PDB file of C-alpha atoms and ligand atoms in Angstrom:
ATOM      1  CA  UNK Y 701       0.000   0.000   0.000  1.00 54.00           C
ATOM      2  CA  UNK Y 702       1.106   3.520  -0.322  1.00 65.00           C
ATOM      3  CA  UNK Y 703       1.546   5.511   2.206  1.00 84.00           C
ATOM      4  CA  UNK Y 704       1.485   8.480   1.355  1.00 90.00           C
ATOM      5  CA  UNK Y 705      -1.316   8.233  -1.075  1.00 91.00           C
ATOM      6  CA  UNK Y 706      -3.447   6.797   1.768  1.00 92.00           C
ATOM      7  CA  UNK Y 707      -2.056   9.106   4.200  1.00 94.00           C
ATOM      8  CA  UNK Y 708      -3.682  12.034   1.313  1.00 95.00           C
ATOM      9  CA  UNK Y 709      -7.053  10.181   1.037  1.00 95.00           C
ATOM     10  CA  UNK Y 710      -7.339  10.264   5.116  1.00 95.00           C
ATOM     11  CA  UNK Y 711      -6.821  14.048   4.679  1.00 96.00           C
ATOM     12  CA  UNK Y 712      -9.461  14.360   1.938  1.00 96.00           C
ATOM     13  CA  UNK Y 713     -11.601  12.433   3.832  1.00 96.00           C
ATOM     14  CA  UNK Y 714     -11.123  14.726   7.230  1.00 96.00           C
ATOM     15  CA  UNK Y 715     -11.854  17.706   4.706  1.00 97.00           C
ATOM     16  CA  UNK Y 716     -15.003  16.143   3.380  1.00 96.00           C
ATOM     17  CA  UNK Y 717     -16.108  14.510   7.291  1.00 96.00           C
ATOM     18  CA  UNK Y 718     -16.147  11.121   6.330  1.00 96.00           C
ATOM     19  CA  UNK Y 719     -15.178  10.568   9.924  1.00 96.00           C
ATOM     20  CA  UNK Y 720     -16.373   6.575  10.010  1.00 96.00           C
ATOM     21  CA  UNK Y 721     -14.260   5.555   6.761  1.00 96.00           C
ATOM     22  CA  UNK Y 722     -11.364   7.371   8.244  1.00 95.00           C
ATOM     23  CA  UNK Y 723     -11.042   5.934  10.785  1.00 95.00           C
ATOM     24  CA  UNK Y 724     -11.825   2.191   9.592  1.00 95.00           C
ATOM     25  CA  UNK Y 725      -9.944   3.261   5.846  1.00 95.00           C
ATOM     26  CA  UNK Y 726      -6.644   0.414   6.760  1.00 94.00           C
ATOM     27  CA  UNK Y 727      -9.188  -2.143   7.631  1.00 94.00           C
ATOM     28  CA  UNK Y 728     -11.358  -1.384   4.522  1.00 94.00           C
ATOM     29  CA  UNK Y 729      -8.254  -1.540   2.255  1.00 94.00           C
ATOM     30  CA  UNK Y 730      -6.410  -4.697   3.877  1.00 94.00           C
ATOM     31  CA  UNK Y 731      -9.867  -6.546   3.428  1.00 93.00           C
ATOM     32  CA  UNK Y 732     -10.448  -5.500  -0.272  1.00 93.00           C
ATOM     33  CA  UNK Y 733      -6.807  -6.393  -0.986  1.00 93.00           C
ATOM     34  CA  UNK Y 734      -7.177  -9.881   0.868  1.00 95.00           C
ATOM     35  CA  UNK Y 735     -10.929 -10.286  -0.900  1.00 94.00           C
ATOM     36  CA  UNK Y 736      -9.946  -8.718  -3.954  1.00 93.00           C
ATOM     37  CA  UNK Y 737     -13.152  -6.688  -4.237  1.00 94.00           C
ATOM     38  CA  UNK Y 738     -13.614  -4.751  -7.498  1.00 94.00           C
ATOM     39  CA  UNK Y 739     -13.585  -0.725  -6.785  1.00 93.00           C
ATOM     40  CA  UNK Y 740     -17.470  -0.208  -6.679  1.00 95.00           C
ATOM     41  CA  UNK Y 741     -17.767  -2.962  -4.244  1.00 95.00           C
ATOM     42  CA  UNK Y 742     -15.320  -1.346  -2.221  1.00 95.00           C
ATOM     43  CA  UNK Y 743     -16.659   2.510  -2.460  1.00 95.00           C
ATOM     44  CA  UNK Y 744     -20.031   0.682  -1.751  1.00 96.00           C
ATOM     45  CA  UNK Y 745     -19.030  -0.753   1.270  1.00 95.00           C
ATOM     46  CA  UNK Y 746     -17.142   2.368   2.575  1.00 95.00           C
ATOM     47  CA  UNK Y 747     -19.916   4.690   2.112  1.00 96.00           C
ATOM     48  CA  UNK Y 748     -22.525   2.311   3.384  1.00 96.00           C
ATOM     49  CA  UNK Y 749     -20.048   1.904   6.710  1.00 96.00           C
ATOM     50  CA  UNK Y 750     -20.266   5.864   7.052  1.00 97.00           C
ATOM     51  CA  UNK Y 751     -24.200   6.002   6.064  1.00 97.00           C
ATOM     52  CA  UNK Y 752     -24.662   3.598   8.956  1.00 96.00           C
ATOM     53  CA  UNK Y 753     -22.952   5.313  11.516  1.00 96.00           C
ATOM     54  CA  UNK Y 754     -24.560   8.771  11.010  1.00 96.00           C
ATOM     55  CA  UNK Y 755     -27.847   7.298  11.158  1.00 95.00           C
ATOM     56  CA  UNK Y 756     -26.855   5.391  14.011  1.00 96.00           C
ATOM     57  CA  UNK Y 757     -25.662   8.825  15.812  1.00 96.00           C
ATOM     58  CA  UNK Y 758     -28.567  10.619  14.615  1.00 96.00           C
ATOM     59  CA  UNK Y 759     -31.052   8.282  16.324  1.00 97.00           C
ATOM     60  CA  UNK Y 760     -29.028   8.111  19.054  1.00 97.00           C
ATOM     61  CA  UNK Y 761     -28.928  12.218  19.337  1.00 96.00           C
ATOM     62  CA  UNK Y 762     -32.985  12.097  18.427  1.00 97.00           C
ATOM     63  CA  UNK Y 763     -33.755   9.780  21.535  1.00 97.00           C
ATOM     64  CA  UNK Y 764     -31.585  11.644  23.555  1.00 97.00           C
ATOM     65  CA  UNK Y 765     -33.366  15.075  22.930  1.00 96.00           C
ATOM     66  CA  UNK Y 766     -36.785  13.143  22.878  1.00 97.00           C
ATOM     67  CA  UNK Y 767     -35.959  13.238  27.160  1.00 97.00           C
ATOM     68  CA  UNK Y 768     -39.208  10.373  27.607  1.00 98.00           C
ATOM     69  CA  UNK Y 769     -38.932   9.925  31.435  1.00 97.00           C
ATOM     70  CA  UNK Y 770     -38.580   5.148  30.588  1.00 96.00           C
ATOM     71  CA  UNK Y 771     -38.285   3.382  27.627  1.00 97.00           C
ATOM     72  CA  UNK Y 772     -40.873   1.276  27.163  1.00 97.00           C
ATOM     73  CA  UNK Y 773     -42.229   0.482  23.479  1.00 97.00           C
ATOM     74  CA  UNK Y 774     -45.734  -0.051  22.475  1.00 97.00           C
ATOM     75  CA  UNK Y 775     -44.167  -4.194  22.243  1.00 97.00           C
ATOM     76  CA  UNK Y 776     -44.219  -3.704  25.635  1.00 96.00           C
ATOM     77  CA  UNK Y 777     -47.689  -2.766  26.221  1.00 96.00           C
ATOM     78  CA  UNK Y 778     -50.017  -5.229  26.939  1.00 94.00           C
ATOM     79  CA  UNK Y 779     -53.500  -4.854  25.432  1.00 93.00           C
ATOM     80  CA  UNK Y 780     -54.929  -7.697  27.199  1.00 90.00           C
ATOM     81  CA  UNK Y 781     -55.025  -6.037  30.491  1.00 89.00           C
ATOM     82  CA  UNK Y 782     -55.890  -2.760  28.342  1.00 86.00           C
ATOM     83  CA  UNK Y 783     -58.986  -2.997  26.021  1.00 87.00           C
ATOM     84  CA  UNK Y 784     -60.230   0.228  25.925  1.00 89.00           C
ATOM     85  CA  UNK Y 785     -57.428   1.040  23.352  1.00 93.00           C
ATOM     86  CA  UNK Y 786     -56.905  -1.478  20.675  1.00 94.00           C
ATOM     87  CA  UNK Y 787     -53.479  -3.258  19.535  1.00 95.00           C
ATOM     88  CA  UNK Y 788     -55.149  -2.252  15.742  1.00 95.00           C
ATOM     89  CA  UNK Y 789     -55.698   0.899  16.589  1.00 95.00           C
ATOM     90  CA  UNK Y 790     -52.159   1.589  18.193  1.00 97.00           C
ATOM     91  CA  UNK Y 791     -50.631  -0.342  15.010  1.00 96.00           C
ATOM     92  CA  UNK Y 792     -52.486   2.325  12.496  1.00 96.00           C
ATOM     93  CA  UNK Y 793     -50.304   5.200  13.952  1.00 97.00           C
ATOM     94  CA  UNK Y 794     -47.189   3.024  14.037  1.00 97.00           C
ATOM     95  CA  UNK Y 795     -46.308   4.087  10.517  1.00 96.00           C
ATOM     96  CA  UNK Y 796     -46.479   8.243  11.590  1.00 97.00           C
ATOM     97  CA  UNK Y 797     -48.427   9.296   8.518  1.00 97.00           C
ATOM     98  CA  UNK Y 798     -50.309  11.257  11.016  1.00 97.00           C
ATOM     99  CA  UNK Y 799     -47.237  13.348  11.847  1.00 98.00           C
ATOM    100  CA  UNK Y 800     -47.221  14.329   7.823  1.00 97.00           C
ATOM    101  CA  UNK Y 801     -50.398  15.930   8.416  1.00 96.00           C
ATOM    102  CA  UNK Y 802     -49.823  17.175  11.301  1.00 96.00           C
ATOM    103  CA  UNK Y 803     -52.676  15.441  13.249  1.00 96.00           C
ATOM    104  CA  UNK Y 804     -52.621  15.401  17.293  1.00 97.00           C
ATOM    105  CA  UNK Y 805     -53.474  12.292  19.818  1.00 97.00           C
ATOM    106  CA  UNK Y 806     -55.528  12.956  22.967  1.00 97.00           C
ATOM    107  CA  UNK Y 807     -55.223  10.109  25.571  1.00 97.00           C
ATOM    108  CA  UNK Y 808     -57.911  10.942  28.118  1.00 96.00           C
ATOM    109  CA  UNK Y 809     -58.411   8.940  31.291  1.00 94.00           C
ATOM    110  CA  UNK Y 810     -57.762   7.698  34.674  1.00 93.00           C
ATOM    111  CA  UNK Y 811     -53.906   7.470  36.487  1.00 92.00           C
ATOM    112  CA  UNK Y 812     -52.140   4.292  35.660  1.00 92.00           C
ATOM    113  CA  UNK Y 813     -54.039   3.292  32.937  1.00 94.00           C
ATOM    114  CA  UNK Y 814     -50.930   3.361  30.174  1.00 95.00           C
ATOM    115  CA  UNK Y 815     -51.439   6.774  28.680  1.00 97.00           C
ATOM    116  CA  UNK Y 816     -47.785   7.430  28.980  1.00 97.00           C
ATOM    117  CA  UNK Y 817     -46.888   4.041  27.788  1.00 97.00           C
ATOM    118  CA  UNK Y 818     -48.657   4.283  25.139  1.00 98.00           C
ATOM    119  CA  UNK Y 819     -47.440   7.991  23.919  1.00 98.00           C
ATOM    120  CA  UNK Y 820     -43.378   7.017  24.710  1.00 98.00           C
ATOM    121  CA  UNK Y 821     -44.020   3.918  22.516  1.00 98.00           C
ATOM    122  CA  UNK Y 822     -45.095   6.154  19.674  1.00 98.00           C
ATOM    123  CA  UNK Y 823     -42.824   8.333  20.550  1.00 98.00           C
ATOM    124  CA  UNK Y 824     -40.100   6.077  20.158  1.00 98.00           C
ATOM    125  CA  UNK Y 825     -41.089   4.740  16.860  1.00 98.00           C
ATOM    126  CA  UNK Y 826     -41.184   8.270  15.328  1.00 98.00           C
ATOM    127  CA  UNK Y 827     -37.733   8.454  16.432  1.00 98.00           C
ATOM    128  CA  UNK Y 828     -36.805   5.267  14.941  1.00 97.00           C
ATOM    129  CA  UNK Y 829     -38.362   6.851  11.452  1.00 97.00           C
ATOM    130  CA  UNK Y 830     -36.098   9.530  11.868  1.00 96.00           C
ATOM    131  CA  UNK Y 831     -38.437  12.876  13.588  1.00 98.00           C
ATOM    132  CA  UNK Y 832     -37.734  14.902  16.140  1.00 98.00           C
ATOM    133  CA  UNK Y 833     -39.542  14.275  19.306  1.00 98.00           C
ATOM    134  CA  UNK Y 834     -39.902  15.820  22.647  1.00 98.00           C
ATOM    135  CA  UNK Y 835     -41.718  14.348  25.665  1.00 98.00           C
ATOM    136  CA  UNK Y 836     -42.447  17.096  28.413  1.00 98.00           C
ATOM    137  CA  UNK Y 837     -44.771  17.010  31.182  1.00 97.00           C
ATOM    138  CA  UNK Y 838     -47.318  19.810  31.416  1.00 97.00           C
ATOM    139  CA  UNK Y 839     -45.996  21.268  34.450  1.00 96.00           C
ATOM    140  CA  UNK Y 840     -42.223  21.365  32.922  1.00 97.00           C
ATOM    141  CA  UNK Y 841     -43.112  23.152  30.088  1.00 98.00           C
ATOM    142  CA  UNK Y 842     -45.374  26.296  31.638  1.00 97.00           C
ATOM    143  CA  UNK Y 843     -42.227  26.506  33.502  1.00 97.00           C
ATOM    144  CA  UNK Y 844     -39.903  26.757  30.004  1.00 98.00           C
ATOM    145  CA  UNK Y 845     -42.512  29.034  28.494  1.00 98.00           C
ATOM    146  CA  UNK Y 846     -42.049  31.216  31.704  1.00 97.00           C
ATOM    147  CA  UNK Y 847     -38.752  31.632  31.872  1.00 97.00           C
ATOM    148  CA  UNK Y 848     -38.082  31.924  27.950  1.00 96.00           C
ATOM    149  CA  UNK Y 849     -37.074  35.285  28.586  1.00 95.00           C
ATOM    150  CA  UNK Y 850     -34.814  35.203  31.363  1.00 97.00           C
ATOM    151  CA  UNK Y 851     -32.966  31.367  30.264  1.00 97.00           C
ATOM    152  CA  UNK Y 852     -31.045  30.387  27.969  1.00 98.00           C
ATOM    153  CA  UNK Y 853     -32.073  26.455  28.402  1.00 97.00           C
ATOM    154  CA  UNK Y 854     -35.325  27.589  28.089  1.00 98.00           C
ATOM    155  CA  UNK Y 855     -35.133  29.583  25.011  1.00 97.00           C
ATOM    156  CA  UNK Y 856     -33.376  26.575  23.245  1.00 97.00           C
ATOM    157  CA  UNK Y 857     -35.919  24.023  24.788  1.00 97.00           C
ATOM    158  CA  UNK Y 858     -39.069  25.799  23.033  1.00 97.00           C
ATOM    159  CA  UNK Y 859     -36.573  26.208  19.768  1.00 97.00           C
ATOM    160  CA  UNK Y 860     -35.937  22.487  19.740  1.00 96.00           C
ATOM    161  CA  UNK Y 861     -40.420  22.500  20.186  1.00 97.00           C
ATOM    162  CA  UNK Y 862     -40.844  24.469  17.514  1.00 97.00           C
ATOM    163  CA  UNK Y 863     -38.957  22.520  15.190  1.00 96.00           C
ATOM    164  CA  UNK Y 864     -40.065  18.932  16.415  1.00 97.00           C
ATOM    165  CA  UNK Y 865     -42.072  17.268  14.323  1.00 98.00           C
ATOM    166  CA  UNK Y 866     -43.993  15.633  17.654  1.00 98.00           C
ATOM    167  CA  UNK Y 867     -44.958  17.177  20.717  1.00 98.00           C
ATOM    168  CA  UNK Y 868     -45.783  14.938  23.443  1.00 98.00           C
ATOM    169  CA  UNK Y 869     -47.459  16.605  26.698  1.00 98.00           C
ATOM    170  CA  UNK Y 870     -47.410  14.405  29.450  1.00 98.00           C
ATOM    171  CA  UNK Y 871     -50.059  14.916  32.230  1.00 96.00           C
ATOM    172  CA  UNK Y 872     -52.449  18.182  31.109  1.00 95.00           C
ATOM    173  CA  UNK Y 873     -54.673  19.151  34.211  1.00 91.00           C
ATOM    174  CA  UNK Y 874     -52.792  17.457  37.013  1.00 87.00           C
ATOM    175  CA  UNK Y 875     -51.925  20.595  38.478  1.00 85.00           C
ATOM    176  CA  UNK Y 876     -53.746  24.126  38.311  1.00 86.00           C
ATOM    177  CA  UNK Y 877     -52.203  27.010  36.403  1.00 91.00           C
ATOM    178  CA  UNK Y 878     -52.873  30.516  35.862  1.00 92.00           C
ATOM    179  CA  UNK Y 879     -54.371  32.659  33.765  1.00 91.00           C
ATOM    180  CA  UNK Y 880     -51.014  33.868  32.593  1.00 93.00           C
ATOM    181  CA  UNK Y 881     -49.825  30.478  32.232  1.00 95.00           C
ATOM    182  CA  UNK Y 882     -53.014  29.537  30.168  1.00 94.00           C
ATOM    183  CA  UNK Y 883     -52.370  32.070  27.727  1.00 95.00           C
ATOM    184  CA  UNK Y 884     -48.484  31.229  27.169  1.00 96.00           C
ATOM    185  CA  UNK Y 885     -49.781  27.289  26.601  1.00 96.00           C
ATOM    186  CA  UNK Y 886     -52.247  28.612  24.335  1.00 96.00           C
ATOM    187  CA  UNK Y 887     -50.141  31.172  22.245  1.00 97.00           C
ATOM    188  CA  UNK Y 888     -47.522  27.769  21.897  1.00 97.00           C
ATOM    189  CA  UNK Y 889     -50.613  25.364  20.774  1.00 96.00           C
ATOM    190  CA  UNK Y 890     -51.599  28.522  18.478  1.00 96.00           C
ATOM    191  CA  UNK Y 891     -47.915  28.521  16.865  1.00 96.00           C
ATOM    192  CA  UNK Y 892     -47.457  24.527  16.118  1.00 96.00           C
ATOM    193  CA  UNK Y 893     -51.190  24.391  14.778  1.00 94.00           C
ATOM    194  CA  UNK Y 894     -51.449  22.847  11.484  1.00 92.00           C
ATOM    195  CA  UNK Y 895     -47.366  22.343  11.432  1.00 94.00           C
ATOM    196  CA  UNK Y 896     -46.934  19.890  14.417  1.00 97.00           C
ATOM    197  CA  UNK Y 897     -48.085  16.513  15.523  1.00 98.00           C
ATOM    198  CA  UNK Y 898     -49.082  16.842  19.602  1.00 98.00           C
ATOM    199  CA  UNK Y 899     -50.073  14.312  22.091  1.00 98.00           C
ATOM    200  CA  UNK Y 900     -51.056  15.429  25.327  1.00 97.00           C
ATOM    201  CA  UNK Y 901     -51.974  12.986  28.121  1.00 97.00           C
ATOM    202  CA  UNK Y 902     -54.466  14.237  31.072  1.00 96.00           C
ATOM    203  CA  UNK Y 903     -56.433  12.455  33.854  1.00 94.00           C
ATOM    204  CA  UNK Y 904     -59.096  15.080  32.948  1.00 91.00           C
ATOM    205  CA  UNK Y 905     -62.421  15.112  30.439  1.00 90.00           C
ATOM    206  CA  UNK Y 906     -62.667  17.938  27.923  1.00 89.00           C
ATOM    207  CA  UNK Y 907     -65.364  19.418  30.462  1.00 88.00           C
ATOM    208  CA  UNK Y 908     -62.783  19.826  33.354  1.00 90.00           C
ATOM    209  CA  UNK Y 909     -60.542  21.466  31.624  1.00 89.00           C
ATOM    210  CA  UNK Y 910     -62.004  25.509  31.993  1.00 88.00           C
ATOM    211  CA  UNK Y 911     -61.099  24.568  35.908  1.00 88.00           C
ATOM    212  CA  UNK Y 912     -57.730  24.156  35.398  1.00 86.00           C
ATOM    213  CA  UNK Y 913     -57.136  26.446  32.509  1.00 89.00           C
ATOM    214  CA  UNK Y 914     -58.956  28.994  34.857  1.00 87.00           C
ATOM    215  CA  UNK Y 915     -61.021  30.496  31.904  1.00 88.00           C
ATOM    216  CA  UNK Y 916     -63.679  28.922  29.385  1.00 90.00           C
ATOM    217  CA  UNK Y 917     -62.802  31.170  26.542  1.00 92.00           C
ATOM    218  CA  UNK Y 918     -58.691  30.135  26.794  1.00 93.00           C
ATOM    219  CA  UNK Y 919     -59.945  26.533  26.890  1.00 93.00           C
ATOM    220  CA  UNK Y 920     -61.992  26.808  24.135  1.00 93.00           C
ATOM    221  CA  UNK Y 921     -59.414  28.291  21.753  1.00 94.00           C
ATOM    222  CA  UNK Y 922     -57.018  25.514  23.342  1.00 94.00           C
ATOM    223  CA  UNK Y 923     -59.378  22.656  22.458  1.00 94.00           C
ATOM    224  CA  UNK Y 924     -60.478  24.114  19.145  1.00 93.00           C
ATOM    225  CA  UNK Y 925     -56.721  23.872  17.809  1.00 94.00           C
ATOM    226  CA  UNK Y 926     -56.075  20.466  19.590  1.00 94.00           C
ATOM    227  CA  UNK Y 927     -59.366  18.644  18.421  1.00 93.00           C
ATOM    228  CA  UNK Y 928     -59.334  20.120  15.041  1.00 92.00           C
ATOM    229  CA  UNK Y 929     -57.092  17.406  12.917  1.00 94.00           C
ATOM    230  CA  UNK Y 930     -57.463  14.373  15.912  1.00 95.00           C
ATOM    231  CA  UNK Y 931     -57.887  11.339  17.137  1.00 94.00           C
ATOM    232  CA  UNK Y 932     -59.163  10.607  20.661  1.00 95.00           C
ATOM    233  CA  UNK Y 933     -58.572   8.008  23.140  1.00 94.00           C
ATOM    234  CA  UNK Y 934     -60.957   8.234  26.378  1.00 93.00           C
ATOM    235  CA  UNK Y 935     -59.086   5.174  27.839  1.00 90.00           C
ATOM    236  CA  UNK Y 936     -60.739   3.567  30.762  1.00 87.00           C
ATOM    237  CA  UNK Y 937     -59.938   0.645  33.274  1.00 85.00           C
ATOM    238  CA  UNK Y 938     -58.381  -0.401  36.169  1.00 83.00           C
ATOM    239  CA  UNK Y 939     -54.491   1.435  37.255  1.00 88.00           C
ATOM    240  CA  UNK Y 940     -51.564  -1.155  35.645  1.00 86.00           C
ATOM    241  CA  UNK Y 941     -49.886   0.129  38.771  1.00 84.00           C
ATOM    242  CA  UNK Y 942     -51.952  -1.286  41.023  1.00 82.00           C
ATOM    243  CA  UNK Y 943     -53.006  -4.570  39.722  1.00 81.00           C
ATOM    244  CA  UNK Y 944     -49.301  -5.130  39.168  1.00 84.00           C
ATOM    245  CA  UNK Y 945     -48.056  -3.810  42.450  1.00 81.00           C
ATOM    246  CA  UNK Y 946     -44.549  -5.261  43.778  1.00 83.00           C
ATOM    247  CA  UNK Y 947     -44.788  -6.088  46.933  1.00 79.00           C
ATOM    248  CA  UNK Y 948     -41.916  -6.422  50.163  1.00 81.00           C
ATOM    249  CA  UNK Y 949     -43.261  -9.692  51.486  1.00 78.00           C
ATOM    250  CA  UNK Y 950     -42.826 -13.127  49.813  1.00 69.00           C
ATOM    251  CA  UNK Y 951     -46.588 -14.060  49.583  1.00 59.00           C
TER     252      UNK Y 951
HETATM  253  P1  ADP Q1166     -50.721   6.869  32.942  1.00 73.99           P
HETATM  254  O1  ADP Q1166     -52.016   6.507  32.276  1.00 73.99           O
HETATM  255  O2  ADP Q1166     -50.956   7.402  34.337  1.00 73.99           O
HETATM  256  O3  ADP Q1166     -49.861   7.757  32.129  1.00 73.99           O
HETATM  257  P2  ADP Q1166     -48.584   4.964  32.536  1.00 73.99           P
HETATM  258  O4  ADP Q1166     -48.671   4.876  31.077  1.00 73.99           O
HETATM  259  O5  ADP Q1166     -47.409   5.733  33.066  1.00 73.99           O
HETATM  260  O6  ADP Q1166     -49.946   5.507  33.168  1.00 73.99           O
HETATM  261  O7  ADP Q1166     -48.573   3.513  33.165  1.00 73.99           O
HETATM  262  C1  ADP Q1166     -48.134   3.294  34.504  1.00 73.99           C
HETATM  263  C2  ADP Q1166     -47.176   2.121  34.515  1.00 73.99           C
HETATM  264  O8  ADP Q1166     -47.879   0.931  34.189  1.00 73.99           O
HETATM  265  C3  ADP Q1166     -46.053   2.245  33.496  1.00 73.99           C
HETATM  266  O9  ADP Q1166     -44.903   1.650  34.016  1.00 73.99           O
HETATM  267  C4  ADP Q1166     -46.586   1.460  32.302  1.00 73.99           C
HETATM  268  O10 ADP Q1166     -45.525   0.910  31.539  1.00 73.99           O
HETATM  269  C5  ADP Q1166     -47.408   0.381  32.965  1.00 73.99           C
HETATM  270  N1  ADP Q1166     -48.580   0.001  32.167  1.00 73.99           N
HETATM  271  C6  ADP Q1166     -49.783   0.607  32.144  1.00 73.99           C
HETATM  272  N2  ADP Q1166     -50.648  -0.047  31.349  1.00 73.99           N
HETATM  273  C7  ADP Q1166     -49.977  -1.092  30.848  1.00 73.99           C
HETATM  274  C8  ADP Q1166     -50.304  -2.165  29.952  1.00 73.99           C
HETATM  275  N3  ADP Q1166     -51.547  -2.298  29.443  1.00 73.99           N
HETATM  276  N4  ADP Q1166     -49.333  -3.072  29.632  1.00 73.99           N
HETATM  277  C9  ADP Q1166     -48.091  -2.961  30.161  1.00 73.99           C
HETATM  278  N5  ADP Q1166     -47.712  -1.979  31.019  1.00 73.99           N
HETATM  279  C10 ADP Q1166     -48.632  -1.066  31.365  1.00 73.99           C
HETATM  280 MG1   MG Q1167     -48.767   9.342  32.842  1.00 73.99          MG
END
C-alpha cells in the first residue's frame, strides 16, 4: 500500500467529514486487498459503513433530545389487560403518517391506565423513522414558556419544540395554572397548529378542563386547535400500577 497516497485520502476524507471511513480506511483496504473486491464494491461498502454510523448517531442524538422519562415500546404494552385502546388501533399510527399531516393524539383517562406508555411507545417509533420528538410534562413546560425570557435552556428548549415534528405533553390538568400560564400554553398550541403533531396525556375530560385552565374562553381556543385534525382516546380501566403492584413480602 502507499503511504502516502493513503495518508492524502485520510486528509481528503477529514476535509469532506467522512469521519467513520477514516477511521476504519486500513481495515477497509487490507480486506479488499485480501478479498480482492472490485472498486465499486469497495466505495459501496465504505460509504454504506459511514451512512450507517450517522444514522446510528442521529437516532441516538434524536432519543436523547426526545428526554421520555422510561423506555418502554408499544411491544411492551399489553393490550390484554388494556382494552379500551386497541393493539389495531395503536398499530395504524405506528407508521407516523399522522405526523405528515400534522394530526394530534388525545389520551384521556384515569392514572395508571398506560397513557404514557402508550405515547413514549409512539414516541419512540417516530424516532426510529427519523423525527424529532420531545416528551415534556405539562408542568415542565409552563415553567420553560415562563422563563423563555430570562434562560437560555429555556429559550433553546421551546426552539428544539418548535422545530419537532412531535410534541408529546405528558399529564395536562394534574396541576392548576394561571391565567397567565393559560395564555403562554395557548399562544404555543396557536404557533405549532397545522405544522406539528401533539399528544397530550391528562387524567381530565374535555369538560374539566375551563377549571384548570382557569377560563372557558382560553380553553376553548385551546381545544379548538387540539381537536381540530385528531384522534381521541378516552381510555378507561383499572391502574396497571396497582393490579401489578410489587410487593416487600414473599406471599
Ligand atoms: P398513565 O395513564 O398514568 O400515564 P402509565 O402509562 O405511566 O400511566 O402507566 C403506569 C405504569 O404501568 C407504566 O410503568 C406502564 O408501563 C405500565 N402500564 C400501564 N398499562 C400497561 C399495559 N396495558 N401493559 C403494560 N404496562 C402497562
Ligand atoms: Mg402518565
Amino acid at each position: 500500500m502507499n503511504n502516502t497516497k493513503t495518508q492524502e485520502v485520510k486528509t481528503l476524507l477529514g476535509t469532506l467529514r467522512l469521519n467513520s471511513i477514516n477511521d476504519q480506511l486500513d481495515e477497509l483496504l487490507i480486506t479488499a486487498i485480501k478479498e480482492d473486491t472490485t472498486c465499486v464494491e469497495f466505495l459501496h461498502l465504505a460509504l454504506q459503513k459511514e451512512v450507517d454510523a450517522r444514522n446510528a448517531k442521529s437516532r441516538a442524538q434524536r432519543l436523547k433530545r426526545a428526554a421520555f422519562p422510561y423506555h418502554k415500546t408499544i411491544d411492551d404494552f399489553d393490550f390484554g389487560f388494556q382494552t379500551s385502546v386497541t393493539r389495531r388501533q395503536i398499530q395504524q399510527l405506528m407508521d407516523m403518517h399522522w405526523i405528515e399531516k400534522a394530526f394530534n393524539l388525545l389520551f384521556l383517562g384515569p392514572p395508571g391506565i398506560g397513557k404514557s406508555h402508550i405515547s413514549i411507545g409512539l414516541g419512540i417509533q417516530a424516532v426510529e423513522l427519523g423525527y424529532r420528538v420531545i416528551f415534556i410534562s405539562m408542568d415542565e413546560l409552563i415553567k420553560t414558556l415562563k422563563t423563555e425570557a430570562i434562560s437560555a435552556k429555556s429559550k433553546r428548549q421551546l426552539k428544539n419544540i418548535m422545530n419537532c415534528s412531535l410534541l408529546i405533553v405528558d399529564e395536562v390538568g394534574f396541576l392548576p395554572i394561571t391565567r397567565q400560564e393559560a395564555n403562554l400554553f395557548f399562544q404555543l398550541v396557536t404557533n405549532l397548529y397545522q405544522n406539528t403533531s401533539v399528544i397530550v396525556t391528562s387524567n381530565k375530560g374535555f369538560d374539566e378542563w375551563s377549571e384548570f385552565f382557569g377560563d372557558p374562553v382560553i380553553t376553548a381556543a385551546v381545544l379548538d386547535r387540539l381537536v381540530h385534525n385528531s384522534e381521541l382516546f378516552n381510555i378507561t380501566g383499572e391502574s396497571y400500577r396497582l393490579q401489578h403492584r410489587n410487593t416487600i413480602f414473599d406471599q
